[in-house]
Coordinates of C-alpha atoms and ligand atoms in Angstrom, one line a residue:
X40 CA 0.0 0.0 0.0
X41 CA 1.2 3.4 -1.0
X42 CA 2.1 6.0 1.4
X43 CA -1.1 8.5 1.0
X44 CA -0.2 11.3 -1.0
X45 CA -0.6 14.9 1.2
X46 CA -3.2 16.0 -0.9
X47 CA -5.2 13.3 -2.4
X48 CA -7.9 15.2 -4.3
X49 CA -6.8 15.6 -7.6
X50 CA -10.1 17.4 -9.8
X51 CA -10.6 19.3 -7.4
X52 CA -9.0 22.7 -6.4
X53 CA -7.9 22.5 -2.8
X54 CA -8.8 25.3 -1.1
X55 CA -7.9 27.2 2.0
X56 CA -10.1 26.4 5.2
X57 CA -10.2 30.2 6.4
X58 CA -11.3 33.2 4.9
X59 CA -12.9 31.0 1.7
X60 CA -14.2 33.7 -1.1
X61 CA -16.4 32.5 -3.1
X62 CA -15.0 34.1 -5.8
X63 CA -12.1 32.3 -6.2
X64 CA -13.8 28.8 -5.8
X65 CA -16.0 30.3 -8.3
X66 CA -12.6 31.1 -10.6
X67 CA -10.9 27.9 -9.4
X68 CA -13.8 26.2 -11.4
X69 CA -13.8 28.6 -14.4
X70 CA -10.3 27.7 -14.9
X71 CA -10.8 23.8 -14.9
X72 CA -14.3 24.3 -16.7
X73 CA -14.7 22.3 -20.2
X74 CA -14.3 24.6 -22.9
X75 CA -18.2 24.1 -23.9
X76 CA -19.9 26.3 -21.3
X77 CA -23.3 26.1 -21.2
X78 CA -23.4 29.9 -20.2
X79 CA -26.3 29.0 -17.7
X80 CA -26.5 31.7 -15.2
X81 CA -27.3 28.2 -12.9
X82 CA -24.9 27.2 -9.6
X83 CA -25.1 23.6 -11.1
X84 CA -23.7 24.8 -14.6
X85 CA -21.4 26.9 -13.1
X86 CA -20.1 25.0 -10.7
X87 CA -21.0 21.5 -11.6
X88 CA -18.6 21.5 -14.7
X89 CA -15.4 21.1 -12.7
X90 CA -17.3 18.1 -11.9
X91 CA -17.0 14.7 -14.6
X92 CA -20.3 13.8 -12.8
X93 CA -22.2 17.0 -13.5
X94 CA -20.5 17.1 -16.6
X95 CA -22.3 13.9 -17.9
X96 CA -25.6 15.2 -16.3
X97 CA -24.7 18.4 -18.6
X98 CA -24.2 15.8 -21.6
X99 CA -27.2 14.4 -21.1
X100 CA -29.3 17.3 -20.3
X101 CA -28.0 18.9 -23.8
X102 CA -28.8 15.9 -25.8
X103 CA -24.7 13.6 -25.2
X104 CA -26.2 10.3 -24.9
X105 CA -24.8 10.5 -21.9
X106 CA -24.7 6.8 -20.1
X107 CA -27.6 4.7 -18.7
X108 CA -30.8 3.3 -20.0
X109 CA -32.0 5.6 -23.3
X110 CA -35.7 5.5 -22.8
X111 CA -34.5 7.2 -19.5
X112 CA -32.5 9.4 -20.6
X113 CA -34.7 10.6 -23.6
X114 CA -37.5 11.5 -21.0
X115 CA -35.4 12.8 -19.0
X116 CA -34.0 15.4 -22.0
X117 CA -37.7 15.8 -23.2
X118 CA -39.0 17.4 -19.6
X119 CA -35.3 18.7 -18.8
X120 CA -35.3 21.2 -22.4
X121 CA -39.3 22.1 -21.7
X122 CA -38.1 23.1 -18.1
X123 CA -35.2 24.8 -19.7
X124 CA -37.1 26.3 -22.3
X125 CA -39.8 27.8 -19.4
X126 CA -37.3 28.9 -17.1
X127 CA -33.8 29.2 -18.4
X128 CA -33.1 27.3 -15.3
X129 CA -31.6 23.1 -15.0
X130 CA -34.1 21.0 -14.1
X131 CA -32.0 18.8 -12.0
X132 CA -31.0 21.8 -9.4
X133 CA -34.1 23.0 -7.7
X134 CA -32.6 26.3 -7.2
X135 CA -32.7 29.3 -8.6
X136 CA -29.1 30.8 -8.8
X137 CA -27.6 34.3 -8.0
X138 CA -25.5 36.3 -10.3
X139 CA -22.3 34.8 -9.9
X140 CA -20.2 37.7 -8.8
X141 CA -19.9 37.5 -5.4
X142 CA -19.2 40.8 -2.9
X143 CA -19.5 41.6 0.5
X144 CA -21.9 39.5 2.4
X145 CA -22.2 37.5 -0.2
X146 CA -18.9 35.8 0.4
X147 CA -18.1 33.9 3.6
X148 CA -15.5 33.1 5.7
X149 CA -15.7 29.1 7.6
X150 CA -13.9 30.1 10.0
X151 CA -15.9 33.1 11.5
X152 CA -19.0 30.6 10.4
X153 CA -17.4 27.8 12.8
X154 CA -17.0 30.6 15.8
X155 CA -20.5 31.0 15.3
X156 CA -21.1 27.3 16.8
X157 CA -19.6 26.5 20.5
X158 CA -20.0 22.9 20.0
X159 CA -17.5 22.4 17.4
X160 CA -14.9 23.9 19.7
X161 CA -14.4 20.6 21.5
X162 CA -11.8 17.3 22.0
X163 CA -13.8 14.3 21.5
X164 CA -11.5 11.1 22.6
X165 CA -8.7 13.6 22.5
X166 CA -9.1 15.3 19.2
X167 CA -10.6 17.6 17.9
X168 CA -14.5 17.2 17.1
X169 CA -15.4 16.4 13.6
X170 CA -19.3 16.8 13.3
X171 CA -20.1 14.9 10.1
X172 CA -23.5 14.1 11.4
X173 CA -25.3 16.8 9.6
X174 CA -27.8 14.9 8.0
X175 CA -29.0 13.4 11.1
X176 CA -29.0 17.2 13.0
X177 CA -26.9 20.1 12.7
X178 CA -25.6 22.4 15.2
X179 CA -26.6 25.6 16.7
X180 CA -25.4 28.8 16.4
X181 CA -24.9 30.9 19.2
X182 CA -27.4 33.1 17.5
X183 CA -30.1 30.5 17.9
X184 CA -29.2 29.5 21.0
X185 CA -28.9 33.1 22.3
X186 CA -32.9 33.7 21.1
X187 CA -34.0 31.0 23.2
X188 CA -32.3 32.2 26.0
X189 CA -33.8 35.4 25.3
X190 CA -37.2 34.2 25.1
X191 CA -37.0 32.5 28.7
X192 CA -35.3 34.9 30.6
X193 CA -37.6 37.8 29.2
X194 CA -40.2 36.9 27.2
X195 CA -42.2 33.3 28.2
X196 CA -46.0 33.1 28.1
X197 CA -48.5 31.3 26.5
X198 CA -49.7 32.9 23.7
X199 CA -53.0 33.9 21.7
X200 CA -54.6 34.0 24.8
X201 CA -53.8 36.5 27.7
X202 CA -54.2 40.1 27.4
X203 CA -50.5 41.4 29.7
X204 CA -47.5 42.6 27.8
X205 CA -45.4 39.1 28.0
X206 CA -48.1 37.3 26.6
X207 CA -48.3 40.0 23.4
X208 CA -44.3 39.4 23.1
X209 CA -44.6 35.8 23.3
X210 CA -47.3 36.0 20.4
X211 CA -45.5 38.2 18.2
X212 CA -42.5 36.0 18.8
X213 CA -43.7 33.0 17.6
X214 CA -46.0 34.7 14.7
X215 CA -43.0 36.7 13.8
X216 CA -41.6 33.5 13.8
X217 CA -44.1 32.1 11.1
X218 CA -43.6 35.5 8.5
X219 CA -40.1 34.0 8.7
X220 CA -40.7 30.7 7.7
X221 CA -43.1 32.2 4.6
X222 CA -40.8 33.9 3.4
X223 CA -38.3 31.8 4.0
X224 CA -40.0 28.8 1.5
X225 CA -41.7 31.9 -0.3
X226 CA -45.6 30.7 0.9
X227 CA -48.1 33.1 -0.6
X228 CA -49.4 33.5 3.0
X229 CA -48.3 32.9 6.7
X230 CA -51.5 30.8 7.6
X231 CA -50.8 28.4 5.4
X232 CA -47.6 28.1 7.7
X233 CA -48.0 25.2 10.3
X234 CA -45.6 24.9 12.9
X235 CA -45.3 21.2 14.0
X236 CA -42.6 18.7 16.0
X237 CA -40.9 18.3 12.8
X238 CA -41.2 16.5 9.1
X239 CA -41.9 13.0 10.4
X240 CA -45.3 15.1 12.3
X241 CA -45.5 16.9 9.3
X242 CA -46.3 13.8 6.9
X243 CA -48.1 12.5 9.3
X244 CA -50.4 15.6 9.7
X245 CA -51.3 15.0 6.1
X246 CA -51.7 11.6 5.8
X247 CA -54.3 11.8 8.5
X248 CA -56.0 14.9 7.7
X249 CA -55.8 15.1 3.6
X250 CA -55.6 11.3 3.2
X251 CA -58.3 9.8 6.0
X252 CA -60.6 12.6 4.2
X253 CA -59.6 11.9 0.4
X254 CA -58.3 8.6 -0.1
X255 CA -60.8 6.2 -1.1
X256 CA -61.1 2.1 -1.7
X257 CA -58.8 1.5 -4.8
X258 CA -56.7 4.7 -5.0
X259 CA -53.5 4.9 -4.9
X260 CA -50.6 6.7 -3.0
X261 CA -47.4 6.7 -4.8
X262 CA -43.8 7.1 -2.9
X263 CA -40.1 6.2 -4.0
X264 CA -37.7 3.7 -2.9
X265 CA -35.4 6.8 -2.1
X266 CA -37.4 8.0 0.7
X267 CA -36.8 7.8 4.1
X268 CA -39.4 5.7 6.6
X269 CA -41.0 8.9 7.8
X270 CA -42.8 9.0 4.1
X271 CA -43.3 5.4 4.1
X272 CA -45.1 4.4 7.0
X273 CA -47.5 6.9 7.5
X274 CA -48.7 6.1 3.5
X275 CA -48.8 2.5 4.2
X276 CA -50.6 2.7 7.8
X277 CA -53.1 5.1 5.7
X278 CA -53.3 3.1 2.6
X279 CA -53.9 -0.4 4.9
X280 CA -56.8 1.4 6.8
X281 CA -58.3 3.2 3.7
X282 CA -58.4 0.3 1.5
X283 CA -56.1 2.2 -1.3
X284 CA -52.9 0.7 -3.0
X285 CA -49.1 1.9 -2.4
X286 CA -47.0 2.3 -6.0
X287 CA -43.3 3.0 -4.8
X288 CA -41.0 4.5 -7.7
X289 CA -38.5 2.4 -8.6
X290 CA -34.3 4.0 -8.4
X291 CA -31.4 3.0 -11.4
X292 CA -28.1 1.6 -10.1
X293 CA -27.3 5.2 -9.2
X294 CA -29.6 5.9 -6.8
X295 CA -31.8 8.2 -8.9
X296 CA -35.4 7.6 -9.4
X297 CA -36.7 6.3 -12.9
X298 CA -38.7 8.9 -14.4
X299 CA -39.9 6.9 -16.8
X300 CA -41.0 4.2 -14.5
X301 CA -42.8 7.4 -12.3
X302 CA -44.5 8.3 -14.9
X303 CA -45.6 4.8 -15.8
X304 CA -47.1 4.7 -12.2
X305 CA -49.3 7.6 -12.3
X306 CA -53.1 7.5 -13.6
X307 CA -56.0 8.8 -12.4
X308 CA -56.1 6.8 -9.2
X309 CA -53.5 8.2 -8.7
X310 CA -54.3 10.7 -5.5
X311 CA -51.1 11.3 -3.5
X312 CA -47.6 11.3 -5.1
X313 CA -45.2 12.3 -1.5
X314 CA -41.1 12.0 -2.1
X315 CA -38.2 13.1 -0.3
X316 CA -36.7 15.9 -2.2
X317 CA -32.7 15.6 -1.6
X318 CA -32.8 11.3 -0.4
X319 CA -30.7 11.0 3.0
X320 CA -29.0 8.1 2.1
X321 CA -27.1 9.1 -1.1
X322 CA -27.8 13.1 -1.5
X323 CA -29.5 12.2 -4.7
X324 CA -31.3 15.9 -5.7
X325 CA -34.8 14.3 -7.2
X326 CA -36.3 16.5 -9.9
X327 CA -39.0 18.0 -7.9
X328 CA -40.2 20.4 -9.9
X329 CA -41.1 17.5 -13.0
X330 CA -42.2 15.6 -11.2
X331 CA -44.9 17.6 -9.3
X332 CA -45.9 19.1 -12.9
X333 CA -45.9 15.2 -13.8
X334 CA -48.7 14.4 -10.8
X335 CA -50.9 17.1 -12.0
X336 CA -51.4 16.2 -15.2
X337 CA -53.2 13.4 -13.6
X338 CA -54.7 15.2 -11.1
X339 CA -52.7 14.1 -8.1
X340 CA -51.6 16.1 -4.8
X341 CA -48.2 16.0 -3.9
X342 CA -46.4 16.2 -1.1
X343 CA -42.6 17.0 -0.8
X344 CA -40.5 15.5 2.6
X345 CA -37.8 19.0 2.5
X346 CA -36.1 17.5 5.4
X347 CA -32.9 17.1 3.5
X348 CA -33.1 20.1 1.1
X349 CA -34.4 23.6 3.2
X350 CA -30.9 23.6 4.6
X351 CA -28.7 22.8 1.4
X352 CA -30.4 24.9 -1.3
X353 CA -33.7 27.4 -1.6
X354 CA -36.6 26.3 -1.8
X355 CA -40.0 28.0 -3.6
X356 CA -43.0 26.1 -2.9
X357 CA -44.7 28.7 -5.3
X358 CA -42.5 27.4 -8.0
X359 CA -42.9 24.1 -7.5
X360 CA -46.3 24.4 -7.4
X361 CA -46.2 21.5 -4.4
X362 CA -49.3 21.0 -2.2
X363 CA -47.7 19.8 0.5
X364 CA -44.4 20.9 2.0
X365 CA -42.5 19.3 5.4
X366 CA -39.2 20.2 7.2
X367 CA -37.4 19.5 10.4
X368 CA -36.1 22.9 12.3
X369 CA -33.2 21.0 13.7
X370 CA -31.8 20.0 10.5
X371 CA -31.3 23.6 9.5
X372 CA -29.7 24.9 12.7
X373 CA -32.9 25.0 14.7
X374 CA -33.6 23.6 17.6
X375 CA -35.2 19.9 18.0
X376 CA -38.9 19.5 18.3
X377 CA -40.0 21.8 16.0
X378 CA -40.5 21.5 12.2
X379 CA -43.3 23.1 9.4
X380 CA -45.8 21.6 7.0
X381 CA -47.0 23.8 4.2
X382 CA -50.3 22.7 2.8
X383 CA -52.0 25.3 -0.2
X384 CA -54.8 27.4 1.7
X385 CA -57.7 25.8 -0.3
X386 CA -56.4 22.6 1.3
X387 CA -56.1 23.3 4.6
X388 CA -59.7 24.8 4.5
X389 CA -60.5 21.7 3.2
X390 CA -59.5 19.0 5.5
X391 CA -60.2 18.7 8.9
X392 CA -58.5 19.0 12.2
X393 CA -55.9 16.7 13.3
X394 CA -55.8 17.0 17.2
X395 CA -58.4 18.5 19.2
X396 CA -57.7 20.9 22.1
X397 CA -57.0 24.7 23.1
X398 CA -56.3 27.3 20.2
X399 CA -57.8 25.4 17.3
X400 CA -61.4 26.2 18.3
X401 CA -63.4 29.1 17.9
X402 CA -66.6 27.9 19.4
X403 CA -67.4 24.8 22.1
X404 CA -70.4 23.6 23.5
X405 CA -70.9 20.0 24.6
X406 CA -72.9 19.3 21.0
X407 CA -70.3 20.9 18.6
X408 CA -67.1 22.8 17.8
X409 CA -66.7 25.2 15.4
X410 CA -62.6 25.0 14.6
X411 CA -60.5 27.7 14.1
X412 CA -58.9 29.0 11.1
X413 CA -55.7 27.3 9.6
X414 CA -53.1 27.5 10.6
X415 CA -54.2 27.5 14.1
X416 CA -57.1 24.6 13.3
X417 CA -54.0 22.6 13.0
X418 CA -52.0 23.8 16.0
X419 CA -54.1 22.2 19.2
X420 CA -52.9 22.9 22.5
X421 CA -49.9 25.5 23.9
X422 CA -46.9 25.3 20.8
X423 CA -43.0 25.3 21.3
X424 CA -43.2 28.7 20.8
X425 CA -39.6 28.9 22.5
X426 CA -38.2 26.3 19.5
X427 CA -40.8 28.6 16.4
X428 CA -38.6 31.5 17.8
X429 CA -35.3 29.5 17.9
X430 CA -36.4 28.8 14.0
X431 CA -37.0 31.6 12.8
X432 CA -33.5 32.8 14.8
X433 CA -31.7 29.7 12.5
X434 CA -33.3 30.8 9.0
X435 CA -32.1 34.4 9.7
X436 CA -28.7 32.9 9.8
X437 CA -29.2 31.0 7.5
X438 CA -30.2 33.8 5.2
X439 CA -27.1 36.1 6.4
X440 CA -25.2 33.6 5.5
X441 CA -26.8 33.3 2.1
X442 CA -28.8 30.1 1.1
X443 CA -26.7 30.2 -2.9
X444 CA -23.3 30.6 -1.2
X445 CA -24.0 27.8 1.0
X446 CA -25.8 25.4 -1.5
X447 CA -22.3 26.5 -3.8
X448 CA -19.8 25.6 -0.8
X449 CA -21.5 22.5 0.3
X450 CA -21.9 20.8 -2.8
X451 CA -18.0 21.8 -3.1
X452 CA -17.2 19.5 0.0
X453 CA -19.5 16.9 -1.3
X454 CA -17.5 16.4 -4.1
X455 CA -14.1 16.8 -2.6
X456 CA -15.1 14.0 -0.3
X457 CA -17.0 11.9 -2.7
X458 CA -13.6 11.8 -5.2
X459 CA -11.1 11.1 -2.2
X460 CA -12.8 8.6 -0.9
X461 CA -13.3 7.0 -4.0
X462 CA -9.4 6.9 -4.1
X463 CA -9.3 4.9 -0.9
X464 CA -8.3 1.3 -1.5
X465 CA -10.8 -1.5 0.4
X466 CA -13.8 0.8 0.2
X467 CA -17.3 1.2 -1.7
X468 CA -19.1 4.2 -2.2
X469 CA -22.5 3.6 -2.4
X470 CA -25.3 5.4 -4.7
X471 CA -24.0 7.5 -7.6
X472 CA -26.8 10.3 -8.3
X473 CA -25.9 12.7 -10.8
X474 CA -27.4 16.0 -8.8
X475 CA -26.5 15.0 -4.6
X476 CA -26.1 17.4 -2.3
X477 CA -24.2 16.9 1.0
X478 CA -24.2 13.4 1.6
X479 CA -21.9 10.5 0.6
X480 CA -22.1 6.5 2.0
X481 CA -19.6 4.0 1.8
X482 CA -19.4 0.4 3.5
X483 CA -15.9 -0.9 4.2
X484 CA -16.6 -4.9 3.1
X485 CA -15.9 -6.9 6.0
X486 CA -16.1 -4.4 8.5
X487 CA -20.1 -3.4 10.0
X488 CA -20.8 -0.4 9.2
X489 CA -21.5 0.1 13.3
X490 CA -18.2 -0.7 13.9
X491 CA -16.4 1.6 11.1
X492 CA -18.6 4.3 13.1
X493 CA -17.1 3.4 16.3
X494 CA -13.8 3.4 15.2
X495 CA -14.0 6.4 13.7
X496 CA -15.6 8.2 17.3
X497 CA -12.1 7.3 18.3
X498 CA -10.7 9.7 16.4
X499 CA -13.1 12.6 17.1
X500 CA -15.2 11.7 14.0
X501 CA -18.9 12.2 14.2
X502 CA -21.5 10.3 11.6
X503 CA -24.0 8.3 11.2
X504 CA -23.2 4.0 10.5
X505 CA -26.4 2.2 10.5
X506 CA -29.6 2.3 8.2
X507 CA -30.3 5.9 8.3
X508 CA -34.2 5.0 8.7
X509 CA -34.4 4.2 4.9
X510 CA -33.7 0.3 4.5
X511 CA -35.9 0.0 1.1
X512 CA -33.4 2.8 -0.4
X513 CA -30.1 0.7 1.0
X514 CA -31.4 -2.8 0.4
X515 CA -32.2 -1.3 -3.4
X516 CA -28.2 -0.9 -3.3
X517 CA -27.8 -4.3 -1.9
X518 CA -26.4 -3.1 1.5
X519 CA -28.2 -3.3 4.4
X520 CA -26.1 -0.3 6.4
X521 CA -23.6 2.1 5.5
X522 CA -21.6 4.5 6.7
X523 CA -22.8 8.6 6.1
X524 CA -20.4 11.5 6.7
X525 CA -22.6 14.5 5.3
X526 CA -21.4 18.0 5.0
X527 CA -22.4 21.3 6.3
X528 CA -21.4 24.8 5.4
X529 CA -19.2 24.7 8.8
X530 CA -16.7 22.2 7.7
X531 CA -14.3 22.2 5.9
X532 CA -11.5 20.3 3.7
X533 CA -9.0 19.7 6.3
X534 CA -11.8 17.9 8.2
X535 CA -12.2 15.5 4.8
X536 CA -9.1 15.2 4.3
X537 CA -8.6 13.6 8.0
X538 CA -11.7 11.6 7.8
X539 CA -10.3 10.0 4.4
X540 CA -6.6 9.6 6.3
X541 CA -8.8 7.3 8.9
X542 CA -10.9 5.3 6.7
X543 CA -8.0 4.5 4.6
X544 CA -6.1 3.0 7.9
X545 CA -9.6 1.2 8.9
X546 CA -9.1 -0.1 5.6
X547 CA -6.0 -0.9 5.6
X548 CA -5.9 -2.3 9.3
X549 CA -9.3 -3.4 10.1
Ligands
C6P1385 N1 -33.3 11.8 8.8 C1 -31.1 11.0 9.2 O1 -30.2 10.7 10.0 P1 -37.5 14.1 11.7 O2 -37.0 12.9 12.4 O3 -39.0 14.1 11.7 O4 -36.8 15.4 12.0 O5 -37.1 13.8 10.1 C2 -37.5 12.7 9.5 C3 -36.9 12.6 8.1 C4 -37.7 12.7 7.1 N2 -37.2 12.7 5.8 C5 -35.9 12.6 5.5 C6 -35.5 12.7 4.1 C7 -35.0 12.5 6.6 O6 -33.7 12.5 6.3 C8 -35.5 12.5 7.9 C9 -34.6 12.4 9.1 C10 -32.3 11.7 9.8 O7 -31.1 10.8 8.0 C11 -32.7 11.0 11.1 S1 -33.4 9.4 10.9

């Protein structure tokens, strides 16, 4: 075995960890860009063609036969070049880019980003702390955390209730809280804003409000094999007790889903289509926005699990025209136990209560209840309004920080890890996709997953070895576990590059 080389990424520009300018990643790329530039004014474009990955996608999206299966890759080009001709904009990033010149706060610097989070300042088994469990949760800002404390030490009431001054802060805290979230996902309005305990509570809002309502005897729900249990089990507990049928899309070797065989799925029985946008066990980007317009022309609703893409890229549920939208706060710097579903107003009016209680009535008397407007029909009993402030606290930072520049920097760490780990020797990377954003798994044959986990805790290293609550999406990939660094804007290189030095001795050493 060769000694490992000091820098072992080779595409890739290595960049310093401080101070990183967005600029010059953006020029690093330019300068190793393939001479045919698409001239997108896209982040994936842009960006993407330093990458041979997103260089194929690129191929294929502009009519290269590309690899893969043709009938595939011809619908695929067919609803990529009508999205392109609509919007100017790749189908297979759900973003909408930025100018790409880059000044003043739209540049930013890790290392006063890292400052930002106490955590990370920490020895774990002696070294220092690696938190490559971002996928799982993310850490919080002193900003967030700060907020919270706030709230307690001057602030705490219940709310929409009381008439004294705390309990008018406390309200327009956590409504304050919601205008941030609206605008955050650009809702049309604030009340169709519903703060829950997260996206799991979310999907399960709507498959027992929308679907005990809508689904009938022989309908059908359809899901993918990329999604994640929390938009499995709540369709199959529904579709078991309402009689209907689950379709689940089938993925290609690469992790992606089928199109073709999506689209093969729908029909008018078809009532629900619900999929993870970015899939948490490979980072595969699905193409959201096609495949919502795809649901409607049968006259579906949709619902899209964001708990994997609100903290890596924007999201516009107005664009994507989705009926249904759920996210975890903790995943995007938040605190744990709360999280938002989105529904479209016309649906929320629609569909009834979920939980009954304080807040979501208007009216009681021992014969009937007249319930409250949404979103507050939805909201029974006192909320975490400490946690909706702590949110809207995160997506502030979030914002400061700029949503483009850290879509742009994370899928740069993505692919600096994905392509040294690919050079280790005795490991498999696992799940291709084309479009991924901020995760990459990899199984060390011979060695559990668990146990690559554990040794890698020794070092300081924090991730996720295990199932990832998405066995379907893993057992498509013949694996039943894996092991998941994923990538947040506070890391950096150096941290890769250590995590690849102790792979390749688990490798090497067992
Ligand atoms: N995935 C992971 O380590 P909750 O637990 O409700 O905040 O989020 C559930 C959920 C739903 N959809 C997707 C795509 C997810 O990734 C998750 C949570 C974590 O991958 C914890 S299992």
């Amino acid at each position: 075995m060769s000694a490992m080389p000091s820098n072992p990424i080779l595409k890739l520009p290595n960049l310093p960890d401080d101070a990183v300018d967005l600029s010059s990643i953006y020029a690093s790329f330019q300068r190793l860009q393939a001479p045919a530039s698409h001239g997108v004014g896209n982040a994936f474009h842009g960006v993407g063609d330093a990458f041979p990955e997103a260089g194929e996608l690129a191929g294929l999206f502009f009519g290269d036969p590309g690899s893969g299966n043709h009938a595939e890759n011809a619908l695929l080009r067919t609803a990529a070049e009508q999205e392109f001709a609509d919007t100017g904009y790749s189908p297979y990033s759900f973003l909408r880019d930025q100018p790409i010149t880059y000044s003043g706060r739209e540049t930013f610097d890790v290392q006063a980003i890292r400052r930002d989070f106490p955590i990370l300042h920490q020895k774990v088994n002696g070294k220092d702390l690696i938190w490559f469990d971002n996928a799982a949760t993310t850490q919080k800002p002193a900003q967030v955390i700060d907020a919270i404390r706030r709230y307690y030490e001057s602030d705490n009431s219940n709310i929409h209730r009381a008439s004294h001054t705390l309990a008018a802060r406390a309200t327009d805290g956590y409504e304050g809280a919601r205008e941030k979230v609206r605008r955050f996902i650009n809702a049309p309005s604030a009340d169709e804003v519903i703060f829950v305990r997260g996206t799991t509570e979310g999907i399960n809002l709507v498959a027992q409000t929308y679907g005990r309502k809508l689904i009938r005897p022989g309908d059908e729900i359809i899901i993918s094999t990329l999604d994640h249990h929390a938009n499995i089990v709540p369709w199959q507990q529904l579709a078991k007790e309402r009689g209907a049928a689950l379709r689940v899309i089938p993925v290609n070797d690469r992790g992606e889903v089928i199109l073709e065989a999506y689209e093969s799925l729908l029909s008018p029985r078809t009532k629900m289509v619900s999929f993870a946008q970015v899939n948490n066990t490979f980072g595969t980007v699905s193409p959201a926005k096609i495949m919502v317009e795809m649901a409607k022309r049968y006259g579906a609703r949709v619902l899209i699990d964001g708990a994997q893409s609100v903290p890596h890229a924007p999201v516009d549920v107005q664009e994507l025209d989705v009926d249904f939208f759920a996210f975890s706060g903790h995943k995007i710097y938040a605190p744990n136990g709360i999280g938002v579903v989105y529904g479209k107003k016309e649906l929320l009016e629609l569909i009834p209560p979920w939980q009954g209680g304080g807040n979501m009535i208007k009216d009681v008397t021992f014969e009937e209840t007249i319930f409250n407007v949404p979103p507050h029909k939805f909201e029974a009993g006192t909320p975490n309004v400490a946690d909706a402030i702590g949110l809207g606290a995160a997506l502030d930072y979030v914002s400061r920080t700029g949503i483009h520049n850290i879509e742009r920097y994370e899928r740069y760490l993505t692919e600096y890890a994905r392509q040294a780990l690919e050079q280790v020797d005795g490991i498999r990377l696992i799940g291709n996709p084309r479009d991924r954003v901020s995760v990459v798994s990899f199984v060390v044959p011979g060695i559990p997953a668990p146990e690559v986990g554990a040794l890698l805790d020794k070092e300081g290293i924090a991730l996720r070895a295990g199932h990832h609550c998405a066995q379907p999406a893993l057992r498509r990939m013949g694996v039943e576990a894996t092991v998941r660094p994923s990538f947040s804007f506070y890391n950096t290189t150096t941290e890769i590059d250590r995590l690849v030095e102790a792979v390749r001795k688990i490798a090497i050493n067992g």
